[in-house]
Short mmCIF file of C-alpha atoms in Angstrom, two decimals:
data_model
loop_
_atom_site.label_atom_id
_atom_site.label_comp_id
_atom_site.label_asym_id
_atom_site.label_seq_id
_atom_site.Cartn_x
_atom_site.Cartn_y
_atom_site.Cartn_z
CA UNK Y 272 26.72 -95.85 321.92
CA UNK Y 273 29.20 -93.15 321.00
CA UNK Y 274 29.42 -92.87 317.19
CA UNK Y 275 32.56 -90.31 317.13
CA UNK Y 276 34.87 -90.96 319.51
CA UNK Y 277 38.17 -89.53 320.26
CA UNK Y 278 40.41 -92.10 322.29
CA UNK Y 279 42.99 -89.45 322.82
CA UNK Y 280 41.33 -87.39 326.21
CA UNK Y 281 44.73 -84.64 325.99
CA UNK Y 282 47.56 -84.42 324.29
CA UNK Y 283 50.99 -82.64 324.73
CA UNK Y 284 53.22 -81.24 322.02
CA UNK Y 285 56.71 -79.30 321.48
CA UNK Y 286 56.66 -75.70 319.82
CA UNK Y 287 57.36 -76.07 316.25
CA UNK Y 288 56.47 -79.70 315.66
CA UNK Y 289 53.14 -81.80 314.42
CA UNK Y 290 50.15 -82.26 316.49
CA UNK Y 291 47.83 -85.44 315.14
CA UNK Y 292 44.32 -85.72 316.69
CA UNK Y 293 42.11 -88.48 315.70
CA UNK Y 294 38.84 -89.48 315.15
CA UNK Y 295 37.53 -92.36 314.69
CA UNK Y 296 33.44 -93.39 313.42
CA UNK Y 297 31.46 -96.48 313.56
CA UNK Y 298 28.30 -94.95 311.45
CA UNK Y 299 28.93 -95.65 307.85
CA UNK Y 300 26.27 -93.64 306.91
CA UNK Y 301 28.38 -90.40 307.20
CA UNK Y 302 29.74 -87.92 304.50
CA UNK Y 303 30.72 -84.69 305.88
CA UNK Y 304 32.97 -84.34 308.74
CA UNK Y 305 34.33 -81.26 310.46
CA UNK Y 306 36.84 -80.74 313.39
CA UNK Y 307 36.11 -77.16 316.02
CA UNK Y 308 38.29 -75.78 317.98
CA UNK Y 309 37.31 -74.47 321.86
CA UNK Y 310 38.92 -71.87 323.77
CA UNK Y 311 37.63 -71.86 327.65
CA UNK Y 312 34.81 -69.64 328.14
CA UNK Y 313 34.37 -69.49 324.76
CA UNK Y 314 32.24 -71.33 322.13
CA UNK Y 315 33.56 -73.61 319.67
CA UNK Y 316 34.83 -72.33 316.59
CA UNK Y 317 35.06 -74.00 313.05
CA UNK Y 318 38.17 -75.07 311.58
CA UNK Y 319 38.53 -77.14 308.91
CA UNK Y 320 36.03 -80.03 307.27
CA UNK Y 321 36.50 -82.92 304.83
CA UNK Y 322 33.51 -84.52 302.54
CA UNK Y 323 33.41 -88.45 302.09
CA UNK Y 324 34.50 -87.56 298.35
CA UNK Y 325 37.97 -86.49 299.23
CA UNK Y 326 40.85 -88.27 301.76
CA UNK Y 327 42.56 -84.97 302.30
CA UNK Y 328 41.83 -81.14 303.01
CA UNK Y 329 44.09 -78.13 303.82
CA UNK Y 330 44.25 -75.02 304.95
CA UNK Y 331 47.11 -73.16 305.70
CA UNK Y 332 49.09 -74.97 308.34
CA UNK Y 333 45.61 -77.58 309.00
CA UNK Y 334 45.30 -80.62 307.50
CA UNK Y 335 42.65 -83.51 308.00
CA UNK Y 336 42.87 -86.83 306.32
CA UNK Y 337 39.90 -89.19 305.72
CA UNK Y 338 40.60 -92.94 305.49
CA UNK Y 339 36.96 -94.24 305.29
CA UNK Y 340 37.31 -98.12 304.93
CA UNK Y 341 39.60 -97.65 308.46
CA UNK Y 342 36.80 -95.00 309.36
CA UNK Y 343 39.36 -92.94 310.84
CA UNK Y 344 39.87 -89.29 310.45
CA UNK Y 345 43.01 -86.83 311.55
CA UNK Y 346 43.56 -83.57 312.23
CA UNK Y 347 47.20 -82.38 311.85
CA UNK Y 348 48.63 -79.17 312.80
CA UNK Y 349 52.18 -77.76 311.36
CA UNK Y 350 54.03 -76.31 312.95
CA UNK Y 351 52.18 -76.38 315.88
CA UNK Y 352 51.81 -72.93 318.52
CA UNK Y 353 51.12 -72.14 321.68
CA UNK Y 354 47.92 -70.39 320.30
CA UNK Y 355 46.70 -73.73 319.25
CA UNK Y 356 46.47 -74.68 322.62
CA UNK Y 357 42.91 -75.56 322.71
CA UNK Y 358 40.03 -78.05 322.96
CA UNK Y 359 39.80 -79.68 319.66
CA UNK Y 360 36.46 -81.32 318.72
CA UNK Y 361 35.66 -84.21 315.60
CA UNK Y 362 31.65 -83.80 314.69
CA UNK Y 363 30.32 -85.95 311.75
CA UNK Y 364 27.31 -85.97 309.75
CA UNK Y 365 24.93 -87.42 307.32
CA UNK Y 366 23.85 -85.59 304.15
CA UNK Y 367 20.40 -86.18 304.51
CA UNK Y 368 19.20 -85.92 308.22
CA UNK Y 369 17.12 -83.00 308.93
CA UNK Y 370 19.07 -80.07 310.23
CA UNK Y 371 22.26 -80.88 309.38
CA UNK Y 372 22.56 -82.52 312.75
CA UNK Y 373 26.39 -82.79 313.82
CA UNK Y 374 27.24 -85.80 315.70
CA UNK Y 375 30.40 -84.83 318.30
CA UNK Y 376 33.31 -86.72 319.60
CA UNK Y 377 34.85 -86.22 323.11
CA UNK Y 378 37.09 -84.21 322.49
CA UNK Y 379 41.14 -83.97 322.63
CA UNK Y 380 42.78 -81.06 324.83
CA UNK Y 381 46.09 -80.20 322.89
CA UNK Y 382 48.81 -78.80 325.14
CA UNK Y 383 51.28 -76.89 322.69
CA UNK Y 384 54.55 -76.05 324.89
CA UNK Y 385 56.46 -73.21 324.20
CA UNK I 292 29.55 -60.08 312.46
CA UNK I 293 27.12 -62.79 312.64
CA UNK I 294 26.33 -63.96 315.92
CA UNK I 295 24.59 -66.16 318.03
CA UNK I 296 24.35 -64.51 321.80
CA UNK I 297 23.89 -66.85 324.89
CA UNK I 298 21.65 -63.84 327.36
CA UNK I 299 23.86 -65.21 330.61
CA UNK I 300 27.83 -66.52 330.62
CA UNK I 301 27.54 -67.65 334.65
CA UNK I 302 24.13 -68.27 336.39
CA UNK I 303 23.72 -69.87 339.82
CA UNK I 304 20.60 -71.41 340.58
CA UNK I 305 18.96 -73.65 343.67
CA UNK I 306 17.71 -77.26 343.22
CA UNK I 307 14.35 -77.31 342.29
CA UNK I 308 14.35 -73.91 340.11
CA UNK I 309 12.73 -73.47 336.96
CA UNK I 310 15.75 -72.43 334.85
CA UNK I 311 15.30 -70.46 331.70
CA UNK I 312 18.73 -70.37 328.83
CA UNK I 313 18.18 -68.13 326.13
CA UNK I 314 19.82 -67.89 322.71
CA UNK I 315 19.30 -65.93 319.93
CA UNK I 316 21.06 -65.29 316.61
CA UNK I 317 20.49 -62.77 313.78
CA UNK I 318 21.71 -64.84 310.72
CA UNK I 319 18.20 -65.85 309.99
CA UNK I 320 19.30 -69.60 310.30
CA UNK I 321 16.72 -72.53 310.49
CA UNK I 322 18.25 -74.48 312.85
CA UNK I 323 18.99 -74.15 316.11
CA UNK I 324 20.49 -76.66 318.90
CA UNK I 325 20.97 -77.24 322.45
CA UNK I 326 24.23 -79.03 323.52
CA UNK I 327 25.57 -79.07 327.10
CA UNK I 328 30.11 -80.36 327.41
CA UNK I 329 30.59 -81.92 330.23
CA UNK I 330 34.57 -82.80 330.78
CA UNK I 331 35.15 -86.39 328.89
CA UNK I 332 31.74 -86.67 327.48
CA UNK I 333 32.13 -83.80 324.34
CA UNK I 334 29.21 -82.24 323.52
CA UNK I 335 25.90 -83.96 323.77
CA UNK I 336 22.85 -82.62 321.96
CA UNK I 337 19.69 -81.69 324.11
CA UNK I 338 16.97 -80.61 321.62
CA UNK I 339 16.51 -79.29 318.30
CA UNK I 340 14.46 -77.14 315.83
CA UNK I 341 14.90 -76.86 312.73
CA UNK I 342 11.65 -74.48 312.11
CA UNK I 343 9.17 -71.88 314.29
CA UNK I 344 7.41 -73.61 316.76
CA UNK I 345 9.42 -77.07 315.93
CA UNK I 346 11.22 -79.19 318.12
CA UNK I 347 13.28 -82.63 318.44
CA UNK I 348 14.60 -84.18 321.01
CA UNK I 349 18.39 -84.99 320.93
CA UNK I 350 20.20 -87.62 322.82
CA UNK I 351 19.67 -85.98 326.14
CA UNK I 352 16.73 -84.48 326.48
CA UNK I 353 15.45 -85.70 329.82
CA UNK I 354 14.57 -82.97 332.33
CA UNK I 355 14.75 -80.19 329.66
CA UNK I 356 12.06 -78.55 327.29
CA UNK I 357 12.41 -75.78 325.11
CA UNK I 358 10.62 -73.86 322.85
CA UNK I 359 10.76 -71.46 319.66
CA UNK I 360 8.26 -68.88 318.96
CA UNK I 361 10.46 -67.29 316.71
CA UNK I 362 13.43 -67.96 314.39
CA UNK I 363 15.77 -66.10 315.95
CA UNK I 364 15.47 -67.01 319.93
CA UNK I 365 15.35 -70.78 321.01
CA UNK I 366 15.13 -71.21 324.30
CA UNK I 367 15.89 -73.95 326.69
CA UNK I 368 14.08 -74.98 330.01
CA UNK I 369 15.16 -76.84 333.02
CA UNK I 370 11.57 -77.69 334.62
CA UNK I 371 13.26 -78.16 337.89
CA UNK I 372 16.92 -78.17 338.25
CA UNK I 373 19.21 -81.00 339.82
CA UNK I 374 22.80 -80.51 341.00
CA UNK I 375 23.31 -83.38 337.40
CA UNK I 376 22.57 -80.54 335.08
CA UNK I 377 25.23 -78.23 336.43
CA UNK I 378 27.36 -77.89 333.03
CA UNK I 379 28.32 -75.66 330.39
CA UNK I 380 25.21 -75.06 327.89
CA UNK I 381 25.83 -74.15 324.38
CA UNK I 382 23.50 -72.61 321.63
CA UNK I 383 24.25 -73.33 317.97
CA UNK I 384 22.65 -72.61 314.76
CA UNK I 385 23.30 -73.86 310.91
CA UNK I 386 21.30 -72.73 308.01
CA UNK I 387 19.54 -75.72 305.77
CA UNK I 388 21.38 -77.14 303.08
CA UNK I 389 25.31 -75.49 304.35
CA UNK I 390 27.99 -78.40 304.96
CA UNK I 391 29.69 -75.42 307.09
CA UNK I 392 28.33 -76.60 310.23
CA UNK I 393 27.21 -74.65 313.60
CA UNK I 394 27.81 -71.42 314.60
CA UNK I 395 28.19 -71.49 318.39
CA UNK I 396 27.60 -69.26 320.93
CA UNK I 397 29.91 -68.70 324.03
CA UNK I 398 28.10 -70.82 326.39
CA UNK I 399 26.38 -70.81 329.66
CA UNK I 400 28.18 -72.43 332.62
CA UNK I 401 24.97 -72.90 335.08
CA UNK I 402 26.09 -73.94 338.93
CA UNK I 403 22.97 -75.68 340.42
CA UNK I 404 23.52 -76.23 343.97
#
């Protein structure tokens, strides 16, 4: 049973305007979430994460929203580039397993056109 | 620059091989992970350690073993590879008690055939 799942397999987006990928969670028992970002070849990088005490982080031109009675979490990029184009990757996790064990979605391939 | 170094980026091996991934990282990090991404299916974790000689199995672990002698290298093991495990491999490692996640490596992509 998939706990993170991303229903979105690829997505396609304009130069210039907002890319959303989502996330959504059935395990209630998580607090930290984080979204990575995979170039082919190449492992995945860290972006941007969000703890269960907040609904909203940002960083420069990333955003992600947490809406945890929906269980849903977003990832929006403005304006978007062709340099985003990329893999993009939801994990969650739980405060107290051991290892800090991050629990992955499928991923969402973003297609940013120039 | 921190790093966590996968030894191989392509490897080709037979059906029935004994397969040995290596990963190491110099960050002094307790934990270390094995995920293989397979198109669709994200990234799926193999095993686990989150200490010398320690190990967990993930949510895949079947056919695989690994082991860690010490906290730098974690290693994993395909007893005796199937055309199924042909994938891309990834090492990660996170250091107890951090909410900023894994530090990946670039991956394996292993071709059994």
């Amino acid at each position: 049973d998939q706990q993170v799942k991303q229903n979105s397999p690829s997505l396609s987006v304009q130069e210039g305007r907002i890319s959303i990928l989502n996330c959504d969670y059935t395990n209630s028992m998580f607090d930290y979430f984080l979204w990575y970002k995979k170039y082919p070849a190449e492992g995945p990088t860290f972006l941007i994460s969000i703890s269960s005490i907040k609904d909203k982080n940002e960083d420069g031109r990333f955003t992600v929203f947490l809406n945890k009675s929906a269980k849903h979490l977003s990832l929006h990029i403005v304006p978007s580039q062709p340099g985003d184009s990329a893999v993009y990757f939801c994990a969650a996790s739980r405060s107290n397993n051991a290892g800090n064990m991050l629990t992955f979605g499928g991923g969402t391939r973003l297609m940013v056109k120039p | 620059d921190v790093k966590v170094t996968q030894s191989s980026r392509y490897l080709v091996k037979r059906t029935g091989e004994k397969v040995f991934l290596e990963c190491v990282q110099d960050m002094d990090h307790e934990n270390m992970f094995w995920y293989r991404q397979d198109p669709g299916l994200g990234l799926r974790l193999i095993y686990f350690s989150y200490d010398v000689k320690m190990k967990e199995k993930g949510d895949i672990p079947e056919g695989y073993s690994v082991s860690r002698e010490k906290k730098e290298r974690f290693s994993l093991i395909l007893e005796s590879a199937s055309t199924n495990q042909t994938s891309m491999y990834l090492c990660a490692s996170s250091s107890v008690g951090t909410y900023y996640g894994y530090t990946f490596g670039s991956g394996t992509r292993l071709t059994v055939v």
